[in-house]
Short mmCIF file of C-alpha atoms in Angstrom, two decimals:
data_model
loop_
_atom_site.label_atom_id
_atom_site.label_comp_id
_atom_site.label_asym_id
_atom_site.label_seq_id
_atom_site.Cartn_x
_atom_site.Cartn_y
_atom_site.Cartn_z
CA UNK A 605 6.40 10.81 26.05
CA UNK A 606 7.14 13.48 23.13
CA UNK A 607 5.04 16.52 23.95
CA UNK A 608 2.50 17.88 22.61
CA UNK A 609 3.12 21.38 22.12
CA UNK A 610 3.33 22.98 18.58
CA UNK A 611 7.40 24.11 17.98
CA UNK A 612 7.89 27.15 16.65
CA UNK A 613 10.49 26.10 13.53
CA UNK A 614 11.59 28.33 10.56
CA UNK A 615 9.28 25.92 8.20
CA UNK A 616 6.86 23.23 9.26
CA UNK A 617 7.48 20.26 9.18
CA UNK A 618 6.85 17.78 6.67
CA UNK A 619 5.59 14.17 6.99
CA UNK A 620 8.42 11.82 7.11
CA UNK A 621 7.66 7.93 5.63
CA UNK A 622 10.64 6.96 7.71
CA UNK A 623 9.59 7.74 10.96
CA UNK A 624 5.74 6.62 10.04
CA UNK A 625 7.32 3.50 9.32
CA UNK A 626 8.90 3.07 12.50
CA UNK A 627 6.28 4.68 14.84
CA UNK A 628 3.66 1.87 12.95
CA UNK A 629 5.89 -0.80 13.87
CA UNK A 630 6.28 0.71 17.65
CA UNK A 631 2.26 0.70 17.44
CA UNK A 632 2.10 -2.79 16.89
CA UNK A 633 5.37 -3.63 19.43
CA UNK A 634 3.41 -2.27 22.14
CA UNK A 635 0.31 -4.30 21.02
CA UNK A 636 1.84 -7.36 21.16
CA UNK A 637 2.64 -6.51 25.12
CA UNK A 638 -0.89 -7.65 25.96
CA UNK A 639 -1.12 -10.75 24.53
CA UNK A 640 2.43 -10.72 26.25
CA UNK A 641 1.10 -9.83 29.43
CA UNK A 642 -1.61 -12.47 29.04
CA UNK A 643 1.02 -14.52 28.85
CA UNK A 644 2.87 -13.30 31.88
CA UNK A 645 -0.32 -13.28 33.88
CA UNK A 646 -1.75 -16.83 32.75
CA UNK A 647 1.31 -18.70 33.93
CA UNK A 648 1.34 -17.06 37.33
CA UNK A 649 -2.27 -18.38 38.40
CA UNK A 650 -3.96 -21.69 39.00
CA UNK A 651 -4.79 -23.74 36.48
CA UNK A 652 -8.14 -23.68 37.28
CA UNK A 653 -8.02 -19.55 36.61
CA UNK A 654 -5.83 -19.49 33.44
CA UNK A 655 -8.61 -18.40 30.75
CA UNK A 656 -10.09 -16.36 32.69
CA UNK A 657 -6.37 -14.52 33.41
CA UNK A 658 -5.91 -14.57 29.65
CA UNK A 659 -9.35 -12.76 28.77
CA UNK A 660 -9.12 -10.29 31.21
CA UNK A 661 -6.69 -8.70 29.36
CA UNK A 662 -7.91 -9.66 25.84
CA UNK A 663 -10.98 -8.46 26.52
CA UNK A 664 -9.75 -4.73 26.94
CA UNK A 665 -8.13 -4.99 23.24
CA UNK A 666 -11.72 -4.89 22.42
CA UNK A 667 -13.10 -2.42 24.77
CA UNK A 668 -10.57 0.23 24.90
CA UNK A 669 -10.32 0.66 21.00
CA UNK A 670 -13.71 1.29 20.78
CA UNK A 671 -13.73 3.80 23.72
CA UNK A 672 -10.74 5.38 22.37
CA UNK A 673 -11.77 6.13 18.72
CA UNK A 674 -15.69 7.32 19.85
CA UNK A 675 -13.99 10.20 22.64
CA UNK A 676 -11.31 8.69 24.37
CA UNK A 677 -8.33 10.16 22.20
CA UNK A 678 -10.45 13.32 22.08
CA UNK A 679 -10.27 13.54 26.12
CA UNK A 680 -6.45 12.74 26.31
CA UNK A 681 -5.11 14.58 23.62
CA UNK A 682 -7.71 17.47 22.54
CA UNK A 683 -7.42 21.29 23.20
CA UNK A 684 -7.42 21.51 27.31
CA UNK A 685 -10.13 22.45 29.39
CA UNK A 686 -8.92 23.48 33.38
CA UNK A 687 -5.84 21.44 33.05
CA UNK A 688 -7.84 18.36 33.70
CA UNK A 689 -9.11 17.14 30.64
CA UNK A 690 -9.17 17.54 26.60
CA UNK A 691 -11.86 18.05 24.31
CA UNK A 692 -11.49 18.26 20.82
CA UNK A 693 -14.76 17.48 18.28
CA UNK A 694 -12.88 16.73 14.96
CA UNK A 695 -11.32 13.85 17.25
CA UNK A 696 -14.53 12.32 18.23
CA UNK A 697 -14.80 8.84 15.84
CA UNK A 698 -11.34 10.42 14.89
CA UNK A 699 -13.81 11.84 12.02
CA UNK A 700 -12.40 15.19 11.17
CA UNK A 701 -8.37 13.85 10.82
CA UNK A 702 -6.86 14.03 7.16
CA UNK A 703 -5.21 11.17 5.97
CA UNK A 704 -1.88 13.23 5.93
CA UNK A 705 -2.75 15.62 8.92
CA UNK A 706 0.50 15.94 10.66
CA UNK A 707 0.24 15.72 14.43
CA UNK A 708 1.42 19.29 15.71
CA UNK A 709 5.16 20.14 15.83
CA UNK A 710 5.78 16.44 14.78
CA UNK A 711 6.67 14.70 11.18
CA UNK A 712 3.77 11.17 11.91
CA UNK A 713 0.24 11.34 10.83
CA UNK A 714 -1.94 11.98 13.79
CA UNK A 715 -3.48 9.15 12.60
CA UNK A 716 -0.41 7.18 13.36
CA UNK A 717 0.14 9.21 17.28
CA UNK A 718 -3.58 8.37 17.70
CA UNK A 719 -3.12 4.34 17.18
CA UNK A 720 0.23 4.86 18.96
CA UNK A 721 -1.58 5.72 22.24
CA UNK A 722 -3.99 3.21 21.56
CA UNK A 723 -1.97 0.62 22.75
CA UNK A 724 -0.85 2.40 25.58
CA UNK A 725 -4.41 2.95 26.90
CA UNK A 726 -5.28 -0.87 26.31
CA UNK A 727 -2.33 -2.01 28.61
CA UNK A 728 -3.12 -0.04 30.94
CA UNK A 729 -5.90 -1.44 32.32
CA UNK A 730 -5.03 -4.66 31.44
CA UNK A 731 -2.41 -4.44 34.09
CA UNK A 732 -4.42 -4.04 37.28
CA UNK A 733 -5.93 -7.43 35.99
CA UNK A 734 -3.35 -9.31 37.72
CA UNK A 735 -4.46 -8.51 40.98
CA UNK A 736 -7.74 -9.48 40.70
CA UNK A 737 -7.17 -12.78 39.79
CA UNK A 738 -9.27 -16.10 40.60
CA UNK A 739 -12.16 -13.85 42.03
CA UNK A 740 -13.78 -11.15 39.64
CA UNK A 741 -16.88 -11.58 37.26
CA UNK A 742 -15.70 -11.34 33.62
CA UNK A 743 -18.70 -9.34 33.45
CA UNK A 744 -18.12 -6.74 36.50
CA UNK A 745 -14.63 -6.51 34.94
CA UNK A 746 -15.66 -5.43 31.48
CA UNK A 747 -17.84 -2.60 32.86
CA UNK A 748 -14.73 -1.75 35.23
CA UNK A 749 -12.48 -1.31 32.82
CA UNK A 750 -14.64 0.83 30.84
CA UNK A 751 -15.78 3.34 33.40
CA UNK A 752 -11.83 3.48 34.78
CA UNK A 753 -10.78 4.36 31.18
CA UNK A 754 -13.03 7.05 31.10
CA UNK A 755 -13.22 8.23 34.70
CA UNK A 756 -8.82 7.56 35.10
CA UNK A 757 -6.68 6.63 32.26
CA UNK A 758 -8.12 9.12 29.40
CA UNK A 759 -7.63 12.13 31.71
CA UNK A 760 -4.41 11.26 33.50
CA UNK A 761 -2.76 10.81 30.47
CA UNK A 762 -3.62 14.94 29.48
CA UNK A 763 -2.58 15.35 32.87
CA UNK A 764 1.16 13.83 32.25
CA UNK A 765 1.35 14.19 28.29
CA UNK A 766 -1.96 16.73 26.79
CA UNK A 767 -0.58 20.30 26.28
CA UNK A 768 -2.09 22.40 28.95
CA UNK A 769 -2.58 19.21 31.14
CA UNK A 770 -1.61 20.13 34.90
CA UNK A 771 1.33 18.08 35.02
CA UNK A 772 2.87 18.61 31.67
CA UNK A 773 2.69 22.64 32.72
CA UNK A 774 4.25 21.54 35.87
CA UNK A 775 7.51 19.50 34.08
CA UNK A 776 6.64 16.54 35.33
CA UNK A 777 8.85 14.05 33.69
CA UNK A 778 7.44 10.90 32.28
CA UNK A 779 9.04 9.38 29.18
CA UNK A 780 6.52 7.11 28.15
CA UNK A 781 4.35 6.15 31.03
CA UNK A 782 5.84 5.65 35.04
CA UNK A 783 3.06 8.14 36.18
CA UNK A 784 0.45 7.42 33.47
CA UNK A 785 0.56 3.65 32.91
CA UNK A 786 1.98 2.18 35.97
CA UNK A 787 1.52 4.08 38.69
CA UNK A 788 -2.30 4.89 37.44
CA UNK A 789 -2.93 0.69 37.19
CA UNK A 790 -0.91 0.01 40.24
CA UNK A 791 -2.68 2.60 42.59
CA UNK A 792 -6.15 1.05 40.96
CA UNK A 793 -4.95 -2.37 41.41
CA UNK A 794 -4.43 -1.79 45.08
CA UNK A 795 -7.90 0.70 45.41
CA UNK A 796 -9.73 -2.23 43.92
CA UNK A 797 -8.47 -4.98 46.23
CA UNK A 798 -8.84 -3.17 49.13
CA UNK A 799 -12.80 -2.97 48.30
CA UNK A 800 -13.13 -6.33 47.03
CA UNK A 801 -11.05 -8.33 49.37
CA UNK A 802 -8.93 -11.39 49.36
CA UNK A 803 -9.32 -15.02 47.81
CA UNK A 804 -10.49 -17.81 49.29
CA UNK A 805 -7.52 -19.76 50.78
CA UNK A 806 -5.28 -16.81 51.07
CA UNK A 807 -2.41 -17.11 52.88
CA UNK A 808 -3.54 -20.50 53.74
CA UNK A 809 -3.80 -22.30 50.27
CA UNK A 810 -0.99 -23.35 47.78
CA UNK A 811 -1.29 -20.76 45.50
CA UNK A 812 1.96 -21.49 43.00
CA UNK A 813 2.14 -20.29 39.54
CA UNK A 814 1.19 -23.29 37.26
CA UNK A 815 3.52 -22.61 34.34
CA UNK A 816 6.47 -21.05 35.18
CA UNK A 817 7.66 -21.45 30.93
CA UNK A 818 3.76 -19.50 30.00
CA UNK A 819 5.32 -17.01 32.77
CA UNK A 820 8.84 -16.57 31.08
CA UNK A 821 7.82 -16.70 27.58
CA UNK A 822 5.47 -13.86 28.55
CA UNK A 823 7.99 -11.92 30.31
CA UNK A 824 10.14 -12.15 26.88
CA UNK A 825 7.13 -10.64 24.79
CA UNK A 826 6.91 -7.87 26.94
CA UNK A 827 10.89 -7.00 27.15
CA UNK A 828 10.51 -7.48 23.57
CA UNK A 829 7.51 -5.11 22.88
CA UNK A 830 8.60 -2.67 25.45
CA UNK A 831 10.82 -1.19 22.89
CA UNK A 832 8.70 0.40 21.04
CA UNK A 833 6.30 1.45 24.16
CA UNK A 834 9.65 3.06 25.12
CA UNK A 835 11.91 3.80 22.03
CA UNK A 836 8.83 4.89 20.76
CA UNK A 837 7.58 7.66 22.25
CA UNK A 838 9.89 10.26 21.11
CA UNK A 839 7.69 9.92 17.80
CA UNK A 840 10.54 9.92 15.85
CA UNK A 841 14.12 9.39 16.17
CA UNK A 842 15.62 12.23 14.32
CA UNK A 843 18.11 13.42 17.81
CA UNK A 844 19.08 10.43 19.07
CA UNK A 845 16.90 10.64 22.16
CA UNK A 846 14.63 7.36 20.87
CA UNK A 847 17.92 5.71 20.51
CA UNK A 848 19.36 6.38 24.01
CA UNK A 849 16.08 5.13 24.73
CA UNK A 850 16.25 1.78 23.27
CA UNK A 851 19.38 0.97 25.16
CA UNK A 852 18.92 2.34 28.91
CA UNK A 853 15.43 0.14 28.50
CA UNK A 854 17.63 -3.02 27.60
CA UNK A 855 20.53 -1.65 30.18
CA UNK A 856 18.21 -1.14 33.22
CA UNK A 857 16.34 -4.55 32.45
CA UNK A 858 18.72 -6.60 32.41
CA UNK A 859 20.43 -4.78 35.89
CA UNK A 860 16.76 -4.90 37.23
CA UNK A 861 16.63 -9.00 36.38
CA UNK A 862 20.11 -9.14 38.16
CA UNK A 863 19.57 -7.50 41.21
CA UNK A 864 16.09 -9.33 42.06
CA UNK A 865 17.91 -12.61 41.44
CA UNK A 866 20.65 -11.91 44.09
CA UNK A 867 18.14 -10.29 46.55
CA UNK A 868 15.99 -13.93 46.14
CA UNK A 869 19.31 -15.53 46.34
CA UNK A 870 20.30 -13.62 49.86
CA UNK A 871 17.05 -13.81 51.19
CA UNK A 872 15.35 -17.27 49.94
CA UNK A 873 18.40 -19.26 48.93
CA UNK A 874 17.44 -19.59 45.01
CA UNK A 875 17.49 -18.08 41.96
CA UNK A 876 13.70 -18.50 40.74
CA UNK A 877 12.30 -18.22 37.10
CA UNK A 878 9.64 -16.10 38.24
CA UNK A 879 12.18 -13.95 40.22
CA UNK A 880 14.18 -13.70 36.82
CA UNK A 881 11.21 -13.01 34.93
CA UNK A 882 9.67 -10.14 37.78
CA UNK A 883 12.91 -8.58 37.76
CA UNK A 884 12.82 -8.17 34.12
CA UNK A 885 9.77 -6.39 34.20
CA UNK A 886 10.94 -4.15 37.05
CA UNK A 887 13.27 -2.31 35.75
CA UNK A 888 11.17 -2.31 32.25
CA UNK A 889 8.72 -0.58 34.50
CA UNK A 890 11.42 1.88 36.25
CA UNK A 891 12.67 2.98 33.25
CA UNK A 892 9.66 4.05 31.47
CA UNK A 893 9.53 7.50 32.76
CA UNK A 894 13.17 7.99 33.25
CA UNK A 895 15.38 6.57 30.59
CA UNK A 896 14.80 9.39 28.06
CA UNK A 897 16.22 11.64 30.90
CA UNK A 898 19.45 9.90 32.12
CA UNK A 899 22.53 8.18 30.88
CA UNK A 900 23.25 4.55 30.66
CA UNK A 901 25.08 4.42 33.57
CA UNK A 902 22.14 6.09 35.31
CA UNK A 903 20.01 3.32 33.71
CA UNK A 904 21.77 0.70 35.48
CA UNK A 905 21.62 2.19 38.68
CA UNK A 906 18.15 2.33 38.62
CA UNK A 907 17.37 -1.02 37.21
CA UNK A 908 19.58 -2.02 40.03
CA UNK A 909 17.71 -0.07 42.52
CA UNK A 910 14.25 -1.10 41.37
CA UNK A 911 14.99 -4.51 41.37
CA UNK A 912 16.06 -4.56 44.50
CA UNK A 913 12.81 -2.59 45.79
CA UNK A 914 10.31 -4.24 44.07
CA UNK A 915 11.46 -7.37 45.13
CA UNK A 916 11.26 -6.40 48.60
CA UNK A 917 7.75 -5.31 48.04
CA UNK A 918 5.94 -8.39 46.92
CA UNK A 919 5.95 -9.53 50.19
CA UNK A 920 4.39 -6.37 51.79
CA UNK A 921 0.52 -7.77 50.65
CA UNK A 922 1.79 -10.51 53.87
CA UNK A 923 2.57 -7.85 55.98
CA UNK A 924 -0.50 -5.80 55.72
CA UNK A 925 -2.83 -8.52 54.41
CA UNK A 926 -4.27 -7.19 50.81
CA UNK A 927 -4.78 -10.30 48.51
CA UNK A 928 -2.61 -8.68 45.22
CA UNK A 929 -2.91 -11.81 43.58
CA UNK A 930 0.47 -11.55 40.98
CA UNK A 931 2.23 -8.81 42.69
CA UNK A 932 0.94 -5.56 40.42
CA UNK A 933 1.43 -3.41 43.58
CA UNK A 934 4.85 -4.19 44.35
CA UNK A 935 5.94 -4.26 40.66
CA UNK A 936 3.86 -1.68 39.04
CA UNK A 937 3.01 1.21 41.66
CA UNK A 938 6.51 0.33 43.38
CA UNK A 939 8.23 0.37 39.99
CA UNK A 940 6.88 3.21 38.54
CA UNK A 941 7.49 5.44 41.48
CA UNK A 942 10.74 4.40 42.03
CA UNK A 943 11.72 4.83 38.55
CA UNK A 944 9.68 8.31 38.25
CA UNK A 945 11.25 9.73 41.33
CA UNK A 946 15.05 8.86 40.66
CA UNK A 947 14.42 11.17 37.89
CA UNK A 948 14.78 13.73 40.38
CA UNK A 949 18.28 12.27 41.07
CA UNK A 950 19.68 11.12 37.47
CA UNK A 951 18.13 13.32 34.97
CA UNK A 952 21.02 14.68 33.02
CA UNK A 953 19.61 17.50 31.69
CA UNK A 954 21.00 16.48 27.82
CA UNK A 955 18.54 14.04 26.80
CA UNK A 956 14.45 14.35 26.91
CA UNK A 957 14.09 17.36 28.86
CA UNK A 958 17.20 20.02 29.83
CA UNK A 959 16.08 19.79 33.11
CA UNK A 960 18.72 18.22 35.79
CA UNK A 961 18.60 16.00 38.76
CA UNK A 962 20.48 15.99 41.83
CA UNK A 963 23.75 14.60 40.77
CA UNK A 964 23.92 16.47 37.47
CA UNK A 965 23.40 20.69 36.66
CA UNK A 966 23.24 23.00 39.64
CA UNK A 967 22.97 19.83 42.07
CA UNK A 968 18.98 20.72 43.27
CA UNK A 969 15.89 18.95 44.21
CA UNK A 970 14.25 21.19 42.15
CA UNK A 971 13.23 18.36 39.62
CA UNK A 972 12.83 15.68 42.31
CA UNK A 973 9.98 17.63 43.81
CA UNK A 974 7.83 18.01 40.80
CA UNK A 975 8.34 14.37 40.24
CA UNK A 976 6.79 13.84 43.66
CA UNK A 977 3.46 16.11 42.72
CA UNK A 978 3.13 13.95 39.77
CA UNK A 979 3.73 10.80 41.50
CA UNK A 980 1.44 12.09 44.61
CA UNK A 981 -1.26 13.62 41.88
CA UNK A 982 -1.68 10.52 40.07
CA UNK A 983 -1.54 7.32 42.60
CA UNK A 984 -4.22 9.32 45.12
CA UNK A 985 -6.66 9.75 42.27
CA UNK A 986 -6.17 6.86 40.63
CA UNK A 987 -6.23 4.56 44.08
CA UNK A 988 -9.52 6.62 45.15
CA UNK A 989 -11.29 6.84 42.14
CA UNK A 990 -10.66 2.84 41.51
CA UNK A 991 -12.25 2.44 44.73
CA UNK A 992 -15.32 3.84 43.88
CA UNK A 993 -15.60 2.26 40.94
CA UNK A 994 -15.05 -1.07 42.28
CA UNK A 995 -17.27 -0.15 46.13
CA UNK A 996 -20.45 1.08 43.37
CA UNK A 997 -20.21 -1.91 40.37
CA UNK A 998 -19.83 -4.35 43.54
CA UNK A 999 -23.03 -3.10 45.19
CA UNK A 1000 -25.12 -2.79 42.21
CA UNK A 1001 -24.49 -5.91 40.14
CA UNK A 1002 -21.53 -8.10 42.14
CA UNK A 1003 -17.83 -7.72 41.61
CA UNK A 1004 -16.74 -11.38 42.79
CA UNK A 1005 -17.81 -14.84 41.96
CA UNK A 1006 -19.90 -16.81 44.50
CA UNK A 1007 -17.11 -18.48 46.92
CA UNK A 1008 -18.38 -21.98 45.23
CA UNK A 1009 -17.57 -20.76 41.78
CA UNK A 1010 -14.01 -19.67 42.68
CA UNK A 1011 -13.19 -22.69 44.91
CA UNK A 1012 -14.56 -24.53 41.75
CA UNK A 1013 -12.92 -22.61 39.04
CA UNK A 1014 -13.38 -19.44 37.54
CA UNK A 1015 -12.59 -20.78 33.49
CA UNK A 1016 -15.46 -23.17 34.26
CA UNK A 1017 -17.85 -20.85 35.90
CA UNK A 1018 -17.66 -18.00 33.77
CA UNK A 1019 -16.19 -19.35 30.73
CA UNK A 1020 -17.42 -22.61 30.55
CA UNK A 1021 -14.00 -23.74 29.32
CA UNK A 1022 -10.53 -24.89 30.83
CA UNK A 1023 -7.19 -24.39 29.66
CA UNK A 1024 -6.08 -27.72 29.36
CA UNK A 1025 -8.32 -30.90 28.16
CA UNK A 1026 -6.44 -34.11 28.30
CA UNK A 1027 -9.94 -36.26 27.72
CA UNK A 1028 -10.26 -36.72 23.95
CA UNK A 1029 -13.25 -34.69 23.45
CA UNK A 1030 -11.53 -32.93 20.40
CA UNK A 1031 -11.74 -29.12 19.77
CA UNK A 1032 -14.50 -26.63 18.32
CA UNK A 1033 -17.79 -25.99 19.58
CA UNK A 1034 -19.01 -29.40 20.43
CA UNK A 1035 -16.46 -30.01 22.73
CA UNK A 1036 -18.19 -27.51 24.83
CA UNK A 1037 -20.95 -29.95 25.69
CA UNK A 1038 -18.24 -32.78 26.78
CA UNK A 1039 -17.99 -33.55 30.09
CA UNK A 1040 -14.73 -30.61 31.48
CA UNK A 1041 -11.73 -32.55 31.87
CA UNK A 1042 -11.17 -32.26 35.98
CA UNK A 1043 -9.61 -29.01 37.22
CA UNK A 1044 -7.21 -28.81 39.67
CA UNK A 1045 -8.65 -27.34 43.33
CA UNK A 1046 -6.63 -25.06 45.99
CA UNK A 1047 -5.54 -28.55 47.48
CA UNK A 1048 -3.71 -29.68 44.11
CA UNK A 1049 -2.64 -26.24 42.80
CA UNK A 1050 0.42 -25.29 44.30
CA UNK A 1051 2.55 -21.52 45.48
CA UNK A 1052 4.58 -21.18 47.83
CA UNK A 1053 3.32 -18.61 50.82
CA UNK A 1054 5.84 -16.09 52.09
CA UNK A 1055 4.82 -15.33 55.09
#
């Protein structure tokens, strides 16, 4: 992410339309990702969970905009207060920004870095969704990822990219999100299951994904938005360093996508779509926080190396026995710390930051150890504070469905819908009071269990 900080130039600089332009279009790349991620989520559950894997992200498109414009922007971008958190009154409602207001040291409206971020804080918790899934009240969820906005995301993201914000003082390295997006959702994926618990059937149940082409084509609307979540967040591209950018994130995807499939191929005998399509997001994950930093070449190693790793850590929720319903731990926290601590190793020190890693510059861990207080910093607060959240909403007013509602279906019992209706009932609101078309049970759904 670009900082913050005011430069000190000869003359100030003057709103560009070109890079407004582009930074709009980024916006609205990285707003597609939900729906994307919907997408990606949806096919991976049972049929009789598909809506309800779809709203739990769509929902947050709602929530988080309106959190963001009343004080969230003012808490993750306003003047610091202790390193922990901003503060900034014009921000509040985003009343007191001119139309033209430039955002400090940069050539976009603030407007324009204010939407920008937007997006980013609305994927963010849309992201842990996919570890809940088949078990959480839509309700419980909404007030979830309300309080973890406010409580996590809004003040983590000072911490990594607010001027004054502990880790940003530290040089903490994070492009456009390893620490602050995936590692924060990842670490409160994992917090959350851990209070909540695992779903019915698990381990013992089919539990297959029930459309591996939903799962693809949402795999391809991320890759596709990711772009501008990545290319994007130099705010500009007048240096080149949104450009190099662009390509490590298509570089270290595609090496990311390559390395899962022959690590399923050694170790399960197939190349899977859903191996092709986790891989892919993988290394989109890994080089989030890295790729302004390194070179190509760098980007393909640690595609390569994230693939590789994450795929190995899907199966780890076996192992220990936490019910991470679509793998956010092993892609998400796994990905994101891989891809924020090889920093320490391929930084170049001629890109983002002039800071080096291991194998370029002077040849020190000096970088590699502040990515490991940022990485440390963020996944223990995240991972506790998620647990709270999730140990106080479940004791007050019920995290999970009754164990009859999600053996029956959680579209039907909370949405009143299902994703597929092959009866003839025909569409709009009467169809609601048709009989549902039958939804498939643990016994009929299928996924394979690795254990």
């Amino acid at each position: 992410m670009a900082p913050a900080a005011i430069t000190l130039a000869a003359e100030a600089p003057k709103l560009s339309a070109a890079n407004t332009g582009f930074m709009l279009i980024c916006s609205a790349l990285v707003m597609l990702m939900t729906p994307g991620l919907a997408f990606f989520y949806g096919g991976m559950v049972r049929v009789k969970s598909t809506l309800n894997m779809l709203m739990m992200s769509f929902i947050s498109l709602g929530i988080i905009t309106i959190l963001w414009v009343l004080f969230g922007f003012s808490v993750a971008f306003g003047t610091d207060h202790g390193s922990l958190f901003g503060w900034e009154n014009d921000f509040l409602g985003l009343s007191g920004i001119g139309k033209t207001e430039l955002w400090p040291g940069y050539t976009i409206p603030i407007y324009v870095f204010a939407v920008f971020q937007l997006m980013f804080a609305i994927i963010t918790p849309a992201l842990i969704s996919g570890a809940l899934a088949d078990r959480v009240k839509f309700t419980a969820w909404s007030l979830f990822i309300a309080l973890w906005a406010t409580i996590v995301y809004f003040p983590v993201a000072h911490w990594v990219w607010g001027t004054g914000g502990w880790a940003f003082d530290l040089g903490v390295i994070d492009f456009a999100g390893g620490t602050a997006v995936h590692i924060n959702a990842g670490a409160a994926a994992l917090g959350v299951i851990l209070v909540i618990g695992k779903r019915v059937g698990f381990k013992k149940d089919p539990m297959r994904p029930h459309s591996l082409p939903w799962t693809m084509l949402g795999a391809g609307l991320l890759w596709f938005g990711w772009f501008g979540f990545n290319a994007g967040s130099w705010l500009g591209n007048d240096d080149g360093v949104g450009a190099l950018m662009f390509v490590n994130t298509q570089v270290a995807t595609a090496a990311a996508m390559i390395a899962w499939l022959i690590y399923e191929k050694l170790r399960h005998g197939a190349f899977t779509s859903l191996g092709a399509a986790s891989g892919a997001v993988a290394g989109l994950v890994a080089i989030t926080p890295s790729g302004g930093s390194c070179s190509p070449l760098g980007a393909i190693a640690i595609g390569a190396i994230a693939g590789v790793l994450c795929a190995m850590a899907v199966g780890l929720k076996y192992k220990f026995g936490y019910d991470d319903s679509l793998d956010v731990v092993g892609v998400h926290l796994v990905g994101g710390v891989v891809g924020s601590l090889l920093i320490g190793f391929f930084a170049t020190g001629g890109g983002q930051s002039d800071a080096a890693g291991l194998f370029y510059g002077d040849h020190t861990l000096d970088q590699f150890w502040k990515q490991c207080a940022g990485v440390g910093g963020v996944l223990a607060y995240s991972l506790i504070a998620s647990a709270i959240l999730a140990f106080l909403i479940d004791k007050t007013m019920g995290m999970r469905v009754s164990e009859d509602d999600e053996v029956t279906g959680i579209d039907q019992t909370e949405h009143a819908e299902t994703a597929y209706d092959f009866s003839g009932a025909g569409g709009g609101a009467a169809a609601r009071t048709a009989v549902p078309a039958p939804v498939a049970t643990a016994a009929t759904d299928t996924k394979k269990v690795d254990a």
